[in-house]
Amino acid sequence: MSVRVRFAPSPTGFLHVGGVRTALYVWLFARHHGGTTVLRIEDTDTEREEAGAIEQIQRSLDWLGLDFDESPRVGGPHGPYLQSERSEHYQAAVDRLLAQGDAYRCYQTAEELEVARAEARQTDDPALPTRLHRDLTAEQIASFEAEGRPAVIRFRTPLEGETVIDDLVRGQVVFEHRLLGDTVLMRGGGRPTYQLANPLDDLAMGITHVIRGEDLLSSTPRQKLLVEALGGTFPQTAHLSMILGADKKRLSKRHGAASVEEFREAGYLPEALVNFLALCGWSWDGETELMSVAELIERFSLERVNPAPAVFDHEKLAWMNGQHLRALDAGAYTAALRRYLEDAGSPLADAARLDELVPVVQEKLGAFGEFDALVGSLLESREPDAESWQKLLNDEHAARILDAAIASLSALPAWTVENVESGLRAVCEELELKPRQAFLPIRIAIAGSTVAAGLYESIAFLGLEASLARLQHARAALADV
RNA sequence: GGCGCAUUCGUCUAGGGGCCUAGGACGCCGCCCUCUCACGGCGGUAGCACGGGUUCGAAUCCCGUAUGCGCUACCA
């Protein structure tokens, strides 16, 4: 039987790294086994739905390169895999369960339920409140109907026995039926709940492996019971651990960068994020860390997924991004950089000589987001950094250094990085200053900051004319002091 | 409260009875390289939650405790 897996987010907000990790594992598992990936939007709760969330989720998955074979994308060959468009399907299942006696109408009001729950909390049957209307008499039903009370549909969970889930990540997990309670399948308004829609769709779509977060582990026995009541076979499951913030709490917006979009905006490479997330709960041999997507696909297996929760480590991701960035060849680097600048709406995206800057920045950038600060001033003229400029003004040797640099650079036979270097070295010798001392004012004059790309490369990139103009401008500023 | 899951350096992890005086990586510290910032190189710091078993032998198996997380919704 070929593998069919799905990623089923609810459109309640952006895709955070925990969700992405799940999507990635689903995708890697499918690609590894030559299976099919399905994207299904679980929008049964219209209250919590957020406008634009579906598009944002899709955009994030696209950027990461996680392509889904069947998705609700407009114009796609399949779908619609929006649960909001599958109402008849759920209704039919509920009708059947009702007819079979595996489901029943429950007329409890919210208040009644709340009271019952509070009472049952301390007893040895905490699920009792969910089955108060399980065995209503015909008269009671008639009376509730006459009152015009809305009813929810509940599943008639067996009172005895237990369900064993043989999870691919966690092994056997046993759940007592008595403690499960009678799950609401259909809300008062006639819309299905997740507990109904999710397993039903997995069944209808022929899903073979359910790969999802551990938060859903306790729902699994209910869903298995439901599917079996419908005569179906429950898929294999793999429950992934949660991804936590530094405070060990479930990762959320409060933890800073948590959405894919934020990493994209900071100039992270999708393949770096993918690599990092793959290693967040899975490992290949415990040693190898830097892997391409192709390698991940080849090596991924659920057997090696770690059941323990993982804290999301921004620092390590940043390091890994730098590794991926430095591993790119010049052409790929230029393309990725330009794409980033375009995305960010930076005017630098149009710079014709972007490719010439690659060797200047590639060893230095941890993320493309740092590009502008490092070499933006080489591509367009900018106001120098005030603090740095003050250092230039306060430097007692600045004037003679700049004079010497101007003279030396003007006399270069050819404008190459090597010549610029020897020219500046000569300045140091002539003035009997150490490079670190002599280059400080030059750097500030050229780059507008004490922190910048390599000096020789920067000057070579700027060209004779522009370089001299900047040096002279700084020299003139000194004259005013 | 109940049920479930989890527990190896600060963090991600390797480890599935002797190969472990516990390996790798990020971070941190030190040194080197060096025109700033980085990169890079070398070295170092640091861990099997606790208590009982089982066994000749346990990080590895079992039980208990603790702690964390999840669920306990007409959220997913």
Short mmCIF file of C-alpha atoms in Angstrom, two decimals, chain A residues 222-451:
data_model
loop_
_atom_site.label_atom_id
_atom_site.label_comp_id
_atom_site.label_asym_id
_atom_site.label_seq_id
_atom_site.Cartn_x
_atom_site.Cartn_y
_atom_site.Cartn_z
CA ARG A 222 -11.69 8.63 20.30
CA GLN A 223 -10.94 8.97 16.64
CA LYS A 224 -9.99 5.35 16.29
CA LEU A 225 -13.24 4.27 17.91
CA LEU A 226 -15.18 6.54 15.60
CA VAL A 227 -13.52 5.26 12.46
CA GLU A 228 -14.05 1.68 13.51
CA ALA A 229 -17.73 2.33 14.24
CA LEU A 230 -17.93 3.42 10.63
CA GLY A 231 -16.33 0.22 9.48
CA GLY A 232 -13.03 1.84 8.58
CA THR A 233 -9.47 1.03 9.52
CA PHE A 234 -7.66 3.64 11.56
CA PRO A 235 -4.36 4.74 10.05
CA GLN A 236 -0.95 4.37 11.65
CA THR A 237 -0.05 7.30 13.82
CA ALA A 238 3.16 9.14 14.68
CA HIS A 239 2.83 11.78 17.37
CA LEU A 240 5.58 14.35 17.30
CA SER A 241 6.71 16.12 20.43
CA MET A 242 6.05 19.79 20.96
CA ILE A 243 8.58 22.47 20.14
CA LEU A 244 9.14 24.71 23.12
CA GLY A 245 10.43 28.20 23.72
CA ALA A 246 13.44 28.93 25.92
CA ASP A 247 11.08 29.02 28.92
CA LYS A 248 10.05 25.44 28.10
CA LYS A 249 6.56 26.57 27.25
CA ARG A 250 4.97 25.68 23.97
CA LEU A 251 6.40 27.97 21.33
CA SER A 252 4.19 30.90 20.49
CA LYS A 253 4.21 34.46 19.29
CA ARG A 254 5.46 35.59 22.65
CA HIS A 255 8.78 33.87 22.00
CA GLY A 256 9.92 36.27 19.33
CA ALA A 257 10.46 34.91 15.86
CA ALA A 258 8.08 31.98 15.61
CA SER A 259 6.57 32.33 12.17
CA VAL A 260 8.12 31.24 8.91
CA GLU A 261 7.58 34.72 7.53
CA GLU A 262 9.76 36.25 10.19
CA PHE A 263 12.68 34.05 9.24
CA ARG A 264 12.09 34.83 5.63
CA GLU A 265 12.15 38.53 6.38
CA ALA A 266 15.34 38.20 8.39
CA GLY A 267 17.03 36.70 5.36
CA TYR A 268 17.18 33.05 6.28
CA LEU A 269 17.54 30.45 3.58
CA PRO A 270 14.58 28.08 3.36
CA GLU A 271 16.93 25.11 3.11
CA ALA A 272 18.62 26.17 6.34
CA LEU A 273 15.33 26.39 8.18
CA VAL A 274 14.34 23.03 6.75
CA ASN A 275 17.64 21.51 7.80
CA PHE A 276 17.36 22.94 11.28
CA LEU A 277 13.76 21.92 11.80
CA ALA A 278 14.46 18.43 10.53
CA LEU A 279 17.02 18.11 13.30
CA CYS A 280 14.57 19.38 15.87
CA GLY A 281 13.36 15.97 16.98
CA TRP A 282 15.10 13.76 14.48
CA SER A 283 18.69 12.83 13.78
CA TRP A 284 20.49 10.81 11.21
CA ASP A 285 23.58 9.48 12.95
CA GLY A 286 23.99 11.90 15.81
CA GLU A 287 26.93 13.52 14.09
CA THR A 288 25.91 14.79 10.69
CA GLU A 289 24.10 18.07 10.92
CA LEU A 290 24.41 19.93 7.65
CA MET A 291 22.19 18.21 5.14
CA SER A 292 20.54 19.13 1.86
CA VAL A 293 16.86 18.55 1.28
CA ALA A 294 17.72 15.61 -0.96
CA GLU A 295 19.79 14.06 1.81
CA LEU A 296 17.02 14.61 4.32
CA ILE A 297 14.55 12.87 2.06
CA GLU A 298 16.87 9.96 1.61
CA ARG A 299 17.66 9.59 5.30
CA PHE A 300 14.45 10.50 7.06
CA SER A 301 12.58 7.89 9.03
CA LEU A 302 9.96 8.03 11.75
CA GLU A 303 11.86 5.37 13.68
CA ARG A 304 14.54 7.92 14.47
CA VAL A 305 12.16 10.59 15.65
CA ASN A 306 12.80 11.58 19.25
CA PRO A 307 9.68 11.49 21.47
CA ALA A 308 10.97 14.14 23.88
CA PRO A 309 10.03 17.77 23.40
CA ALA A 310 12.67 20.12 22.00
CA VAL A 311 13.51 23.71 22.82
CA PHE A 312 13.81 25.87 19.74
CA ASP A 313 17.37 27.23 19.63
CA HIS A 314 17.55 30.43 17.60
CA GLU A 315 21.32 30.60 17.96
CA LYS A 316 21.91 27.26 16.41
CA LEU A 317 19.54 28.06 13.58
CA ALA A 318 21.47 31.28 12.98
CA TRP A 319 24.72 29.34 12.86
CA MET A 320 23.24 26.81 10.51
CA ASN A 321 21.96 29.53 8.23
CA GLY A 322 25.48 30.93 8.02
CA GLN A 323 26.76 27.49 7.10
CA HIS A 324 24.23 27.11 4.32
CA LEU A 325 24.90 30.63 3.13
CA ARG A 326 28.63 30.04 2.89
CA ALA A 327 28.15 26.74 1.11
CA LEU A 328 26.33 28.37 -1.80
CA ASP A 329 28.23 28.93 -5.02
CA ALA A 330 28.52 32.51 -6.25
CA GLY A 331 25.68 32.25 -8.71
CA ALA A 332 23.24 30.71 -6.28
CA TYR A 333 24.28 33.18 -3.63
CA THR A 334 23.66 36.15 -5.89
CA ALA A 335 20.28 34.79 -6.93
CA ALA A 336 19.19 34.09 -3.36
CA LEU A 337 20.40 37.49 -2.23
CA ARG A 338 18.60 39.29 -5.01
CA ARG A 339 15.43 37.35 -4.29
CA TYR A 340 15.67 38.34 -0.65
CA LEU A 341 16.23 42.01 -1.45
CA GLU A 342 13.28 41.95 -3.83
CA ASP A 343 11.07 40.34 -1.20
CA ALA A 344 12.16 42.94 1.29
CA GLY A 345 11.38 45.69 -1.20
CA SER A 346 14.93 46.97 -1.01
CA PRO A 347 16.14 49.33 -3.76
CA LEU A 348 19.41 47.42 -3.60
CA ALA A 349 17.69 44.54 -5.37
CA ASP A 350 18.20 46.36 -8.64
CA ALA A 351 21.90 46.94 -8.13
CA ALA A 352 23.64 45.81 -11.29
CA ARG A 353 26.87 44.87 -9.54
CA LEU A 354 25.33 42.79 -6.79
CA ASP A 355 27.29 39.76 -7.91
CA GLU A 356 30.58 41.58 -7.38
CA LEU A 357 29.70 42.03 -3.76
CA VAL A 358 29.19 38.33 -3.13
CA PRO A 359 32.84 37.56 -2.42
CA VAL A 360 32.90 40.58 -0.15
CA VAL A 361 29.99 39.50 2.03
CA GLN A 362 29.62 35.76 1.77
CA GLU A 363 32.05 34.93 4.58
CA LYS A 364 30.51 37.51 6.83
CA LEU A 365 26.74 37.31 6.62
CA GLY A 366 24.78 35.12 8.98
CA ALA A 367 21.58 36.11 7.22
CA PHE A 368 20.72 38.33 4.28
CA GLY A 369 19.09 40.73 6.68
CA GLU A 370 22.59 41.92 7.59
CA PHE A 371 23.51 42.72 4.02
CA ASP A 372 22.22 46.24 3.99
CA ALA A 373 24.04 47.30 7.14
CA LEU A 374 27.30 45.74 6.00
CA VAL A 375 27.61 46.96 2.43
CA GLY A 376 24.56 49.04 1.64
CA SER A 377 26.73 52.12 1.81
CA LEU A 378 28.86 50.80 -1.04
CA LEU A 379 25.86 50.57 -3.33
CA GLU A 380 24.35 53.93 -2.53
CA SER A 381 25.66 56.95 -0.72
CA ARG A 382 24.45 57.23 2.82
CA GLU A 383 24.88 59.29 5.89
CA PRO A 384 27.73 57.82 7.93
CA ASP A 385 27.04 56.29 11.30
CA ALA A 386 27.23 59.20 13.77
CA GLU A 387 29.21 57.39 16.43
CA SER A 388 31.74 56.11 13.95
CA TRP A 389 32.08 59.48 12.31
CA GLN A 390 32.86 61.01 15.67
CA LYS A 391 35.69 58.53 16.07
CA LEU A 392 37.07 59.71 12.78
CA LEU A 393 36.89 63.32 13.88
CA ASN A 394 38.58 62.51 17.18
CA ASP A 395 41.41 60.53 15.60
CA GLU A 396 44.60 62.53 15.91
CA HIS A 397 46.21 60.75 12.95
CA ALA A 398 43.18 60.90 10.71
CA ALA A 399 44.25 63.83 8.57
CA ARG A 400 47.67 62.52 7.64
CA ILE A 401 46.32 59.02 7.15
CA LEU A 402 43.67 60.19 4.73
CA ASP A 403 46.14 62.38 2.87
CA ALA A 404 48.52 59.50 2.51
CA ALA A 405 45.77 57.13 1.43
CA ILE A 406 44.52 59.55 -1.19
CA ALA A 407 48.02 59.98 -2.55
CA SER A 408 48.77 56.29 -2.52
CA LEU A 409 45.54 55.17 -4.14
CA SER A 410 45.71 57.89 -6.79
CA ALA A 411 49.07 56.58 -7.87
CA LEU A 412 48.04 52.94 -8.30
CA PRO A 413 49.00 51.52 -11.68
CA ALA A 414 45.87 49.37 -11.88
CA TRP A 415 42.71 49.18 -9.83
CA THR A 416 42.72 45.72 -8.31
CA VAL A 417 42.17 44.38 -4.84
CA GLU A 418 45.82 43.39 -4.66
CA ASN A 419 47.04 46.82 -5.64
CA VAL A 420 44.70 48.53 -3.22
CA GLU A 421 46.09 46.32 -0.51
CA SER A 422 49.71 47.08 -1.27
CA GLY A 423 48.89 50.73 -1.63
CA LEU A 424 47.34 50.86 1.81
CA ARG A 425 50.11 48.77 3.31
CA ALA A 426 52.56 51.30 1.99
CA VAL A 427 50.62 54.01 3.79
CA CYS A 428 51.05 52.14 7.06
CA GLU A 429 54.76 51.83 6.58
CA GLU A 430 55.16 55.39 5.53
CA LEU A 431 53.34 56.68 8.59
CA GLU A 432 54.76 53.99 10.84
CA LEU A 433 51.31 52.99 12.01
CA LYS A 434 49.79 49.59 12.53
CA PRO A 435 47.17 48.62 10.00
CA ARG A 436 44.45 48.51 12.64
CA GLN A 437 45.33 52.05 13.55
CA ALA A 438 45.74 53.41 10.08
CA PHE A 439 42.72 51.68 8.58
CA LEU A 440 40.22 52.94 11.09
CA PRO A 441 39.73 56.42 9.62
CA ILE A 442 39.95 55.05 6.10
CA ARG A 443 37.26 52.53 6.85
CA ILE A 444 34.97 55.14 8.33
CA ALA A 445 35.56 57.42 5.36
CA ILE A 446 34.87 54.63 2.88
CA ALA A 447 32.09 52.69 4.57
CA GLY A 448 30.67 55.21 6.99
CA SER A 449 31.09 52.84 9.88
CA THR A 450 33.72 51.13 12.00
CA VAL A 451 32.08 47.83 11.19
#
